Amino acid sequence: MRWKPIKIYYPTGQDMGIANLGKDFSNSGNVVRFVAIFSFFLFFFISLLRMQPSNVDLWWHIATGKYIVENHSLPQKDPFLFTSSNTPSERKSIILKGYWLSQVFFYEVFSIGDMKGIILLRAIFLLGFLYFVFLTIKKQGVHDIVALLAVSGVFWYTLIAEGERPQLFTFFIFSVIYYLIEDYRRNRCWKVYLVPVLIMVLSNMHPGYIICFILLLMYLAGESIRYLFREVRRDNAVKGLFLISVLSFLFSYLNPNHWDVLVHLVSTSFFTKDTMNVVEMLPPFKLYSMKMIPVDYPYIIFLFLSLLSLLFIRKTGLVHMLLLIAFTLISMSAYRFLMFYLCVSAPVVARVSVFAKDKNACARLVGFLKAKEGLVYIIVSMTGVFLIITASVSLAGFRFQGNELFFLPKNAADFLSKVEIKGNMYNEYGFGGYLTWRLYPEKMAFIDTRSLEPDVTYEYRGVAFAIDRPYLSWRNIMKKYNISYVVTLPLWQNGKIMPIVEELLDSEDWALIYTDQLTLIFVKRDSGNSSVINRYEKEKEKGMNTIIAQASAWAMTPNQVNPNYFITLGKAFFKLGRFTDSEKAFLMAYDKDSENPETTGWLKKLREDKTSGMKGK
């Protein structure tokens, strides 16, 4: 069978139509065009500044950066958690040494600018990410307005992406590499040879640099297939891409873990059962169906547009179709990959606008835009200026600090720094990094989000779920580690009350010594801390108020779809004897999910109690 040559479509200057502004626009027109684009990117930047840092990983990254700077060496074993063992493992080595450059960077920025510096750093790199996505879209011969619409969809998602951690640099460098490869395919630009250097730098900042190799592999596979089975042998990009891939692989060795990351990042030894329970490791559609998070509409829209690109599969080209398929599947496997999918898909789906201009409806739209191009740019410019003004007004009252309402136990750390408590701490998983940053070495945490020790993570969950069985008892774990005090938030990330919190609130053996809008601190009565208990003990009802405060705050967040926060409110109100408020909360939960058996069961119970009470009267 003889393969028929298929001509791959690349838009020319004539094909670009309205994208070729140089011939059609006067100097004043180019100014308006610049204002339109600049105003939108300035709006992006201001909006990114308004994102309150909420990622709990940031703090153990900063703490590790401080350790590296002060000791002039990378940690060979974990210095922060009192539960850490000296048993080496390749996964542990990757976590301890795989982020060192970004950790030093974060620490130095934080030392100079505190949280304001971190917020500014995040905004700059995310804006750079969006800018290179925009440039890559423009490489497809797309009109500025279409490019702005596409990059605005990506921007929409960045507003909920937690960028204040090493992934920030992966997002940015990935977008740069994507742009450089696209530029090389079209112009054979020498700048593509910066890719191995960028991957080398990234391999010292974040173990997730492997995503860049997936990008290279898709390009290399696509161009190789074209080279082998189609008549595109002349000036084909496959040789250059092969050389770049080999150099990138060799350069990626120049990091403390060498090539171990490439092997273990995709092995079961790295993605353990415990890390797979992390929300961002779960598939997005599973999270949507469980109502753990609201639906990400930018993602859904881009998936739909990706399907539309199949209508132009021949013009889209093999390479871009491989990219689209690969990163669509990757994004569906874990929530943490959505940003990379949006980066890859935006230029591909935007390019469809070039192919679709021959369709009747699209042709009329293109004709209108071409005839009224100056007016369109003026409208877009005015829209951008309006968005800048509205964003700037809200920025004026913004507090450049971490999210103390939901994630940051700042006040609790202030309290613990002033109180001497004998024994060891058991802390909530997400609190570990911040407590290490604030209290180390005087007080050491039990666990943090690194999950360095699988056995400790298993025991942590045993305590958190208040499991009391012969093979796993939370009381025995407390004795094993000499735990005398517990620092925790009241709710799981799914909105339910943590079982250990309910256990300690009901137990006479544990005293509540601290509450605020986020944190509860309990101390064991027979742990030699009677003076602390006598001074700070509070009524257990105040612990219920913390539960209500957290559940209420989460329940009232925009686009909240999780009924568990309302169920938790209903239970807390019921326990306090506030039956009317309890019923209202369960009715709100019913509105979110009318088929939830827990909600219907509680509503039935409340109504039966109300009926029996009325009969008694």
Coordinates of C-alpha atoms in Angstrom, one line a residue:
M1 CA 0.0 0.0 0.0
R2 CA 1.4 3.4 -1.0
W3 CA 0.8 6.2 1.4
K4 CA -0.7 9.2 -0.2
P5 CA 1.0 12.5 0.6
I6 CA -1.1 14.8 2.8
K7 CA -0.4 18.4 2.6
I8 CA -0.2 20.0 6.1
Y9 CA -1.8 23.4 6.3
Y10 CA 0.1 26.3 7.6
P11 CA -1.7 29.7 7.5
T12 CA 0.0 32.2 5.2
G13 CA -0.1 36.0 5.4
Q14 CA -3.0 35.9 2.9
D15 CA -4.8 33.2 4.9
M16 CA -4.5 35.3 8.0
G17 CA -6.8 37.9 6.6
I18 CA -7.5 40.3 9.4
A19 CA -4.5 39.1 11.3
N20 CA -2.2 41.0 8.9
L21 CA -2.5 44.4 10.4
G22 CA 0.6 45.9 9.0
K23 CA -1.0 46.7 5.7
D24 CA -4.3 47.8 6.9
F25 CA -3.6 49.8 10.0
S26 CA -2.3 53.3 10.3
N27 CA 0.0 54.3 13.1
S28 CA -3.0 55.5 15.2
G29 CA -4.6 52.1 14.5
N30 CA -1.6 50.3 15.8
V31 CA -1.7 52.4 19.0
V32 CA -5.3 51.4 19.6
R33 CA -4.3 47.8 18.9
F34 CA -1.5 48.1 21.5
V35 CA -3.8 49.7 24.0
A36 CA -6.4 46.9 23.6
I37 CA -3.8 44.1 24.2
F38 CA -1.9 46.0 26.9
S39 CA -5.1 46.9 28.8
F40 CA -6.2 43.3 29.0
F41 CA -2.8 42.1 30.3
L42 CA -2.7 44.9 32.8
F43 CA -6.1 43.8 34.0
F44 CA -4.8 40.2 34.2
F45 CA -1.8 41.4 36.3
I46 CA -4.0 43.4 38.8
S47 CA -6.4 40.5 39.1
L48 CA -3.5 38.1 39.9
L49 CA -2.3 40.5 42.6
R50 CA -5.7 40.2 44.2
M51 CA -5.4 36.4 44.6
Q52 CA -4.9 35.6 48.3
P53 CA -2.2 33.0 48.9
S54 CA -3.8 29.8 50.2
N55 CA -1.5 27.0 49.3
V56 CA -0.2 25.2 52.4
D57 CA 2.9 23.8 50.7
L58 CA 4.5 27.2 50.5
W59 CA 5.6 27.2 54.1
W60 CA 7.7 24.0 54.1
H61 CA 9.2 25.2 50.8
I62 CA 10.2 28.5 52.5
A63 CA 11.4 26.6 55.6
T64 CA 13.6 24.3 53.4
G65 CA 14.9 27.3 51.5
K66 CA 16.0 28.9 54.8
Y67 CA 17.7 25.7 55.9
I68 CA 19.6 25.5 52.6
V69 CA 20.7 29.1 52.8
E70 CA 21.8 28.9 56.4
N71 CA 23.5 25.5 56.1
H72 CA 24.9 26.0 52.6
S73 CA 23.9 22.4 51.7
L74 CA 20.8 20.4 50.7
P75 CA 19.1 18.4 53.4
Q76 CA 20.1 14.7 53.3
K77 CA 17.3 13.8 55.8
D78 CA 14.3 15.7 57.0
P79 CA 15.2 18.1 59.8
F80 CA 11.6 19.4 60.6
L81 CA 9.3 16.6 61.7
F82 CA 9.9 14.6 64.9
T83 CA 8.4 11.5 63.3
S84 CA 10.9 11.4 60.4
S85 CA 13.2 8.4 60.2
N86 CA 16.7 8.2 58.8
T87 CA 15.6 5.4 56.5
P88 CA 16.5 6.6 52.9
S89 CA 14.2 6.2 50.0
E90 CA 14.3 7.6 46.5
R91 CA 10.9 9.2 46.8
K92 CA 12.1 11.0 50.0
S93 CA 15.3 12.1 48.3
I94 CA 13.3 13.6 45.4
I95 CA 11.1 15.6 47.8
L96 CA 14.0 16.7 50.0
K97 CA 16.3 17.8 47.2
G98 CA 14.1 18.2 44.0
Y99 CA 12.9 21.7 44.7
W100 CA 16.0 23.3 46.1
L101 CA 16.4 26.2 43.7
S102 CA 12.8 27.3 43.8
Q103 CA 12.8 26.9 47.6
V104 CA 15.9 29.2 47.9
F105 CA 14.1 31.6 45.5
F106 CA 10.9 31.7 47.6
Y107 CA 12.9 32.1 50.8
E108 CA 14.9 35.1 49.5
V109 CA 11.8 36.8 48.1
F110 CA 9.9 36.2 51.3
S111 CA 12.9 37.6 53.4
I112 CA 12.9 40.8 51.3
G113 CA 9.2 41.4 50.7
D114 CA 7.3 39.1 53.1
M115 CA 4.0 37.9 51.7
K116 CA 3.8 40.9 49.4
G117 CA 6.9 39.7 47.7
I118 CA 5.4 36.2 47.2
I119 CA 2.2 37.7 45.8
L120 CA 4.1 39.9 43.4
L121 CA 6.4 37.0 42.3
R122 CA 3.4 34.8 41.6
A123 CA 1.6 37.5 39.6
I124 CA 4.7 38.2 37.5
F125 CA 5.3 34.5 36.6
L126 CA 1.6 33.8 35.9
L127 CA 1.4 36.9 33.8
G128 CA 4.5 35.7 31.9
F129 CA 2.8 32.3 31.5
L130 CA -0.3 34.0 30.0
Y131 CA 1.9 36.2 27.7
F132 CA 3.7 33.2 26.2
V133 CA 0.4 31.4 25.7
F134 CA -0.8 34.6 23.9
L135 CA 2.4 34.6 21.7
T136 CA 1.9 30.9 20.9
I137 CA -1.7 31.6 19.9
K138 CA -0.5 34.4 17.6
K139 CA 1.9 32.0 16.0
Q140 CA -1.2 30.2 14.6
G141 CA -2.1 33.3 12.5
V142 CA -5.0 34.2 14.7
H143 CA -6.6 37.6 15.0
D144 CA -5.7 39.6 18.1
I145 CA -9.3 39.6 19.4
V146 CA -9.6 35.8 19.1
A147 CA -6.2 35.5 20.8
L148 CA -7.3 37.7 23.6
L149 CA -10.5 35.7 24.0
A150 CA -8.6 32.4 24.2
V151 CA -6.0 33.7 26.6
S152 CA -8.8 35.1 28.7
G153 CA -10.2 31.6 29.1
V154 CA -6.8 30.4 30.4
F155 CA -6.6 33.5 32.7
W156 CA -10.0 32.6 34.1
Y157 CA -8.6 29.3 35.4
T158 CA -5.4 30.9 36.7
L159 CA -7.5 32.8 39.2
I160 CA -8.2 29.5 41.1
A161 CA -4.8 27.9 40.5
E162 CA -2.6 27.9 43.5
G163 CA 0.6 29.4 42.1
E164 CA 2.6 30.1 45.2
R165 CA 4.7 27.0 45.0
P166 CA 7.3 25.5 42.6
Q167 CA 4.7 24.5 40.0
L168 CA 4.6 28.3 39.3
F169 CA 8.0 28.0 37.6
T170 CA 6.9 24.9 35.7
F171 CA 3.8 26.7 34.3
F172 CA 6.0 29.5 33.1
I173 CA 8.9 27.5 31.6
F174 CA 6.4 25.0 30.0
S175 CA 4.7 27.9 28.2
V176 CA 8.1 29.3 27.1
I177 CA 9.2 25.9 25.7
Y178 CA 5.9 25.5 23.9
Y179 CA 6.3 28.9 22.3
L180 CA 10.0 28.2 21.3
I181 CA 9.1 24.8 19.7
E182 CA 6.2 26.3 17.7
D183 CA 8.5 29.1 16.6
Y184 CA 11.1 26.6 15.5
R185 CA 8.6 24.6 13.5
R186 CA 7.6 27.6 11.5
N187 CA 10.8 29.7 11.4
R188 CA 13.6 27.3 12.3
C189 CA 14.6 29.9 14.9
W190 CA 17.8 29.2 16.8
K191 CA 16.2 30.2 20.1
V192 CA 14.8 26.7 20.4
Y193 CA 18.2 25.6 21.6
L194 CA 17.4 27.4 24.9
V195 CA 15.0 24.5 25.7
P196 CA 17.7 22.2 27.1
V197 CA 18.9 25.0 29.4
L198 CA 15.4 25.8 30.5
I199 CA 14.8 22.1 31.3
M200 CA 18.0 21.9 33.3
V201 CA 17.0 24.9 35.4
L202 CA 13.5 23.6 35.9
S203 CA 14.9 20.2 36.9
N204 CA 16.4 21.9 39.9
M205 CA 13.2 23.7 40.8
H206 CA 10.4 21.2 40.4
P207 CA 10.3 17.4 39.8
G208 CA 7.3 18.0 37.6
Y209 CA 9.7 19.1 34.7
I210 CA 8.9 15.7 33.2
I211 CA 5.8 17.4 31.7
C212 CA 8.1 19.2 29.4
F213 CA 9.5 15.9 28.1
I214 CA 5.9 14.8 27.3
L215 CA 5.5 18.0 25.2
L216 CA 8.8 17.3 23.4
L217 CA 7.9 13.7 22.8
M218 CA 4.6 14.6 21.2
Y219 CA 6.3 17.0 18.8
L220 CA 9.0 14.5 18.0
A221 CA 6.5 11.7 17.5
G222 CA 4.3 13.8 15.2
E223 CA 7.2 15.2 13.1
S224 CA 8.7 11.7 12.9
I225 CA 5.5 10.2 11.5
R226 CA 5.2 13.1 9.0
Y227 CA 8.8 12.5 8.0
L228 CA 8.4 8.7 7.6
F229 CA 5.0 8.5 5.9
R230 CA 4.5 11.9 4.1
E231 CA 6.3 13.9 1.5
V232 CA 7.7 16.5 3.8
R233 CA 11.3 15.4 3.9
R234 CA 12.7 18.7 2.8
D235 CA 13.6 21.0 5.7
N236 CA 11.7 18.8 8.2
A237 CA 11.8 19.7 11.9
V238 CA 12.3 16.2 13.1
K239 CA 16.1 16.3 13.1
G240 CA 16.3 19.5 15.1
L241 CA 13.7 18.3 17.6
F242 CA 15.5 15.0 18.0
L243 CA 18.7 16.9 18.8
I244 CA 16.9 19.2 21.2
S245 CA 15.3 16.2 23.0
V246 CA 18.6 14.4 23.4
L247 CA 20.3 17.6 24.7
S248 CA 17.3 18.2 27.1
F249 CA 17.6 14.7 28.4
L250 CA 21.3 15.0 29.0
F251 CA 21.0 18.5 30.6
S252 CA 18.3 17.2 33.0
Y253 CA 20.9 15.0 34.6
L254 CA 22.4 18.2 36.1
N255 CA 20.3 18.2 39.3
P256 CA 20.8 16.6 42.8
N257 CA 18.5 13.6 41.9
H258 CA 19.9 13.2 38.4
W259 CA 17.5 11.0 36.4
D260 CA 15.9 9.3 39.4
V261 CA 12.9 11.7 39.0
L262 CA 12.2 10.5 35.5
V263 CA 11.9 7.0 36.7
H264 CA 10.2 7.4 40.0
L265 CA 7.8 10.3 39.2
V266 CA 5.7 7.9 37.2
S267 CA 6.2 4.9 39.4
T268 CA 4.0 3.6 42.2
S269 CA 6.8 4.3 44.6
F270 CA 6.3 8.0 44.1
F271 CA 2.5 8.3 43.7
T272 CA 1.6 6.3 46.8
K273 CA -1.8 5.4 48.0
D274 CA -1.6 8.3 50.5
T275 CA -0.7 11.0 47.9
M276 CA -3.5 9.8 45.6
N277 CA -5.9 10.9 48.3
V278 CA -4.8 14.5 47.7
V279 CA -7.5 16.5 45.9
E280 CA -5.3 17.7 43.1
M281 CA -4.3 14.1 42.4
L282 CA -7.9 13.0 41.7
P283 CA -9.5 13.2 38.2
P284 CA -11.4 16.5 37.7
F285 CA -14.7 14.8 36.7
K286 CA -14.5 12.7 39.8
L287 CA -14.2 15.8 41.9
Y288 CA -17.1 17.4 40.1
S289 CA -19.3 14.4 40.6
M290 CA -18.4 14.2 44.3
K291 CA -19.2 18.0 44.5
M292 CA -15.8 18.5 46.1
I293 CA -15.1 21.5 43.9
P294 CA -17.3 23.6 41.5
V295 CA -17.1 22.8 37.8
D296 CA -14.2 24.6 36.1
Y297 CA -16.1 26.2 33.1
P298 CA -12.9 27.3 31.2
Y299 CA -11.8 23.7 31.2
I300 CA -15.2 22.4 30.0
I301 CA -15.3 25.1 27.3
F302 CA -11.9 24.2 26.0
L303 CA -12.8 20.5 26.0
F304 CA -15.8 21.4 23.8
L305 CA -13.7 23.5 21.5
S306 CA -11.2 20.7 21.3
L307 CA -13.9 18.4 20.0
L308 CA -14.9 21.1 17.4
S309 CA -11.3 21.0 16.1
L310 CA -11.9 17.5 14.9
L311 CA -14.1 19.0 12.2
F312 CA -10.8 20.4 10.8
I313 CA -8.6 17.5 11.6
R314 CA -6.7 17.6 8.3
K315 CA -5.9 21.3 8.6
T316 CA -5.2 21.1 12.3
G317 CA -2.3 18.7 11.5
L318 CA -1.0 15.5 13.1
V319 CA 1.4 17.2 15.6
H320 CA -1.3 19.5 17.1
M321 CA -3.8 16.6 17.2
L322 CA -1.3 14.5 19.1
L323 CA -0.7 17.3 21.6
L324 CA -4.4 17.8 22.0
I325 CA -5.2 14.1 22.6
A326 CA -2.2 13.6 24.9
F327 CA -2.8 16.6 27.2
T328 CA -6.6 16.0 27.2
L329 CA -6.0 12.5 28.6
I330 CA -3.4 13.8 31.0
S331 CA -5.8 16.5 32.3
M332 CA -8.5 13.9 32.8
S333 CA -6.2 11.8 34.9
A334 CA -5.5 14.4 37.6
Y335 CA -6.8 17.8 38.5
R336 CA -3.3 19.2 38.8
F337 CA -2.7 19.0 35.1
L338 CA -5.5 21.3 34.0
M339 CA -3.2 24.3 33.6
F340 CA -1.0 22.5 31.1
Y341 CA -3.9 21.3 29.1
L342 CA -5.3 24.8 28.8
C343 CA -1.8 26.1 27.8
V344 CA -1.5 23.5 25.0
S345 CA -5.1 23.5 23.8
A346 CA -5.6 27.3 23.6
P347 CA -3.4 27.8 20.5
V348 CA -4.8 24.7 18.8
V349 CA -8.5 25.6 19.3
A350 CA -7.9 29.3 18.5
R351 CA -6.3 28.2 15.2
V352 CA -9.7 26.7 14.3
S353 CA -10.9 30.3 13.8
V354 CA -8.5 30.6 10.8
F355 CA -9.9 27.4 9.2
A356 CA -13.5 28.3 10.0
K357 CA -13.4 31.6 8.2
D358 CA -14.5 29.9 5.0
K359 CA -17.8 28.8 6.6
N360 CA -20.7 31.1 5.8
A361 CA -21.4 32.3 9.3
C362 CA -17.7 32.7 10.1
A363 CA -17.1 34.4 6.8
R364 CA -19.7 37.0 7.6
L365 CA -18.2 37.6 11.0
V366 CA -14.7 37.9 9.6
G367 CA -16.0 40.3 7.0
F368 CA -17.6 42.4 9.6
L369 CA -14.5 42.4 11.8
K370 CA -12.4 43.4 8.9
A371 CA -14.7 46.2 7.9
K372 CA -15.1 47.5 11.4
E373 CA -11.7 46.6 12.7
G374 CA -10.8 50.0 14.1
L375 CA -14.1 50.2 16.0
V376 CA -13.7 46.7 17.4
Y377 CA -10.2 47.6 18.8
I378 CA -11.6 50.8 20.3
I379 CA -14.4 48.8 22.0
V380 CA -11.9 46.2 23.3
S381 CA -9.7 49.0 24.5
M382 CA -12.5 50.6 26.4
T383 CA -13.5 47.3 27.9
G384 CA -9.9 46.7 29.0
V385 CA -9.7 50.1 30.7
F386 CA -13.1 49.5 32.4
L387 CA -11.8 46.2 33.8
I388 CA -8.6 47.9 35.0
I389 CA -10.6 50.5 36.9
T390 CA -12.9 48.0 38.6
A391 CA -10.0 45.7 39.5
S392 CA -7.9 48.6 40.8
V393 CA -10.8 49.7 43.1
S394 CA -11.0 46.3 44.7
L395 CA -7.2 46.1 44.9
A396 CA -7.2 49.2 47.1
G397 CA -8.6 47.4 50.1
F398 CA -6.8 44.1 49.5
R399 CA -4.7 42.8 52.4
F400 CA -1.4 41.3 51.0
Q401 CA -1.2 38.4 53.4
G402 CA -2.0 34.7 53.6
N403 CA -5.5 33.3 53.9
E404 CA -6.0 33.2 57.7
L405 CA -9.7 32.4 57.4
F406 CA -9.4 29.0 55.7
F407 CA -5.7 27.8 55.6
L408 CA -3.2 29.7 57.8
P409 CA -3.2 29.1 61.6
K410 CA -1.4 32.4 62.3
N411 CA -3.1 33.3 65.6
A412 CA -2.7 29.7 66.8
A413 CA 1.0 29.8 66.0
D414 CA 1.3 33.1 67.9
F415 CA -0.3 31.4 70.9
L416 CA 1.9 28.3 70.7
S417 CA 5.0 30.4 70.4
K418 CA 4.3 31.9 73.8
V419 CA 3.2 28.8 75.7
E420 CA 5.4 26.0 77.0
I421 CA 3.7 22.6 76.5
K422 CA 5.4 19.4 77.5
G423 CA 5.3 16.5 75.1
N424 CA 4.8 16.3 71.4
M425 CA 2.4 17.8 68.9
Y426 CA -0.1 16.1 66.7
N427 CA -1.1 18.5 64.0
E428 CA -3.5 18.6 61.0
Y429 CA -1.8 17.6 57.8
G430 CA -2.1 21.0 56.0
F431 CA -1.0 22.9 59.1
G432 CA 2.4 21.1 59.3
G433 CA 4.4 23.4 56.9
Y434 CA 3.3 26.7 58.5
L435 CA 3.8 25.4 62.1
T436 CA 7.3 24.3 61.0
W437 CA 8.0 27.8 59.6
R438 CA 6.7 29.5 62.7
L439 CA 7.7 27.2 65.6
Y440 CA 10.8 25.1 64.5
P441 CA 13.0 24.1 66.2
E442 CA 11.3 24.8 69.6
K443 CA 8.2 22.8 68.6
M444 CA 8.3 20.2 65.8
A445 CA 5.3 19.1 63.8
F446 CA 4.0 15.5 63.4
I447 CA 3.3 15.6 59.7
D448 CA 3.1 18.0 56.7
T449 CA 1.9 17.7 53.1
R450 CA 5.1 16.1 51.9
S451 CA 4.0 12.7 53.4
L452 CA 7.6 11.6 53.7
E453 CA 6.9 8.5 55.8
P454 CA 4.1 6.2 54.6
D455 CA 3.8 4.6 58.0
V456 CA 3.4 8.0 59.7
T457 CA 0.8 9.0 57.1
Y458 CA -1.1 5.8 57.8
E459 CA -1.0 6.6 61.6
Y460 CA -2.0 10.2 61.0
R461 CA -5.1 9.0 59.3
G462 CA -5.8 6.5 62.1
V463 CA -5.8 9.4 64.6
A464 CA -7.7 11.8 62.3
F465 CA -10.5 9.2 61.8
A466 CA -10.4 8.3 65.5
I467 CA -10.0 4.6 64.6
D468 CA -10.1 2.4 67.7
R469 CA -9.3 -1.2 66.6
P470 CA -6.8 -3.8 67.8
Y471 CA -4.6 -3.3 64.7
L472 CA -4.9 0.5 64.7
S473 CA -5.9 2.5 67.7
W474 CA -5.6 6.3 67.9
R475 CA -5.0 6.2 71.6
N476 CA -2.1 3.8 71.1
I477 CA -0.6 6.1 68.4
M478 CA -0.8 9.0 70.8
K479 CA 1.1 7.0 73.4
K480 CA 3.6 5.8 70.9
Y481 CA 4.7 9.3 70.0
N482 CA 4.1 10.9 73.4
I483 CA 1.4 13.2 72.0
S484 CA 0.3 15.7 74.6
Y485 CA -1.5 18.3 72.5
V486 CA -3.4 18.4 69.2
V487 CA -3.5 21.4 66.8
T488 CA -6.2 20.9 64.2
L489 CA -8.8 22.5 62.1
P490 CA -12.3 21.2 62.6
L491 CA -13.3 20.0 59.2
W492 CA -12.0 17.7 56.5
Q493 CA -11.5 19.1 53.0
N494 CA -14.8 17.4 52.0
G495 CA -16.7 19.6 54.6
K496 CA -17.3 16.9 57.2
I497 CA -16.3 17.2 60.9
M498 CA -13.0 15.5 61.6
P499 CA -13.8 12.4 63.8
I500 CA -10.9 13.1 66.1
V501 CA -12.4 16.6 66.8
E502 CA -15.7 15.1 67.8
E503 CA -13.9 12.6 69.9
L504 CA -11.8 15.2 71.8
L505 CA -14.8 17.5 72.3
D506 CA -16.7 14.7 74.0
S507 CA -13.7 13.4 76.0
E508 CA -13.1 14.3 79.6
D509 CA -9.4 13.4 79.2
W510 CA -8.7 16.3 76.8
A511 CA -9.0 20.0 77.6
L512 CA -9.7 22.7 75.0
I513 CA -7.3 25.5 75.5
Y514 CA -7.5 27.5 72.3
T515 CA -10.1 28.4 69.7
D516 CA -10.4 30.9 66.8
Q517 CA -12.1 31.0 63.5
L518 CA -9.9 28.2 62.1
T519 CA -8.0 26.3 64.8
L520 CA -8.7 24.1 67.8
I521 CA -5.9 23.2 70.3
F522 CA -6.5 20.4 72.8
V523 CA -4.2 19.3 75.7
K524 CA -4.2 15.9 77.4
R525 CA -5.0 16.3 81.1
D526 CA -2.5 13.8 82.5
S527 CA 0.5 15.0 80.4
G528 CA 2.1 17.3 83.0
N529 CA 0.6 20.4 81.6
S530 CA -1.9 21.2 84.4
S531 CA -0.7 24.8 84.7
V532 CA -1.4 25.4 81.0
I533 CA -4.8 23.8 81.3
N534 CA -5.7 25.8 84.4
R535 CA -4.8 29.1 82.7
Y536 CA -6.3 28.5 79.2
E537 CA -9.0 25.9 79.4
K538 CA -12.2 26.9 77.6
E539 CA -15.7 25.4 77.5
K540 CA -16.1 22.8 74.8
E541 CA -19.1 24.7 73.3
K542 CA -16.6 27.2 72.0
G543 CA -15.1 24.4 69.9
M544 CA -18.6 24.0 68.3
N545 CA -18.4 27.7 67.5
T546 CA -15.2 27.1 65.5
I547 CA -16.9 24.3 63.6
I548 CA -19.8 26.7 62.8
A549 CA -17.5 29.5 61.8
Q550 CA -15.5 27.2 59.3
A551 CA -18.6 25.5 57.9
S552 CA -20.4 28.9 57.4
A553 CA -17.4 30.5 55.7
W554 CA -17.0 27.6 53.3
A555 CA -20.7 27.2 52.7
M556 CA -21.0 30.9 51.6
T557 CA -18.1 30.9 49.2
P558 CA -19.1 31.7 45.6
N559 CA -20.3 28.7 43.5
Q560 CA -20.3 26.3 46.5
V561 CA -21.8 23.0 45.4
N562 CA -20.7 20.8 48.3
P563 CA -23.7 20.0 50.6
N564 CA -21.4 18.7 53.4
Y565 CA -20.7 22.2 54.8
F566 CA -24.4 22.7 55.3
I567 CA -24.8 19.3 56.8
T568 CA -22.0 20.1 59.2
L569 CA -23.7 23.3 60.2
G570 CA -27.0 21.4 60.8
K571 CA -25.3 18.9 63.0
A572 CA -23.4 21.6 65.0
F573 CA -26.6 23.7 65.5
F574 CA -28.5 20.5 66.6
K575 CA -25.8 19.7 69.2
L576 CA -26.1 23.2 70.6
G577 CA -29.9 22.9 70.8
R578 CA -30.5 25.5 68.0
F579 CA -33.1 23.3 66.2
T580 CA -34.5 26.0 63.9
D581 CA -31.1 27.0 62.6
S582 CA -30.3 23.3 62.2
E583 CA -33.4 22.7 60.0
K584 CA -32.5 25.7 57.9
A585 CA -29.0 24.4 57.4
F586 CA -30.3 21.0 56.3
L587 CA -32.7 22.6 54.0
M588 CA -29.8 24.4 52.3
A589 CA -28.0 21.1 52.0
Y590 CA -31.1 19.6 50.5
D591 CA -31.1 22.4 47.8
K592 CA -27.5 21.4 46.9
D593 CA -28.2 17.7 46.8
S594 CA -31.8 16.5 47.2
E595 CA -30.7 12.8 47.0
N596 CA -28.3 12.9 49.9
P597 CA -29.6 10.3 52.4
E598 CA -27.9 12.0 55.3
T599 CA -29.7 15.2 54.6
T600 CA -33.1 13.6 54.2
G601 CA -32.6 11.5 57.3
W602 CA -31.8 14.6 59.4
L603 CA -34.8 16.6 58.0
K604 CA -37.1 13.6 58.8
K605 CA -35.7 13.4 62.3
L606 CA -36.1 17.2 62.9
R607 CA -39.7 17.2 61.6
E608 CA -40.6 14.2 63.7
D609 CA -39.1 15.8 66.8
K610 CA -41.0 19.0 66.1
T611 CA -44.3 17.1 65.6
S612 CA -43.8 15.1 68.8
G613 CA -43.0 18.3 70.7
M614 CA -46.2 20.0 69.5
K615 CA -48.2 16.9 70.5
G616 CA -46.6 17.0 73.9
K617 CA -47.7 20.6 74.4

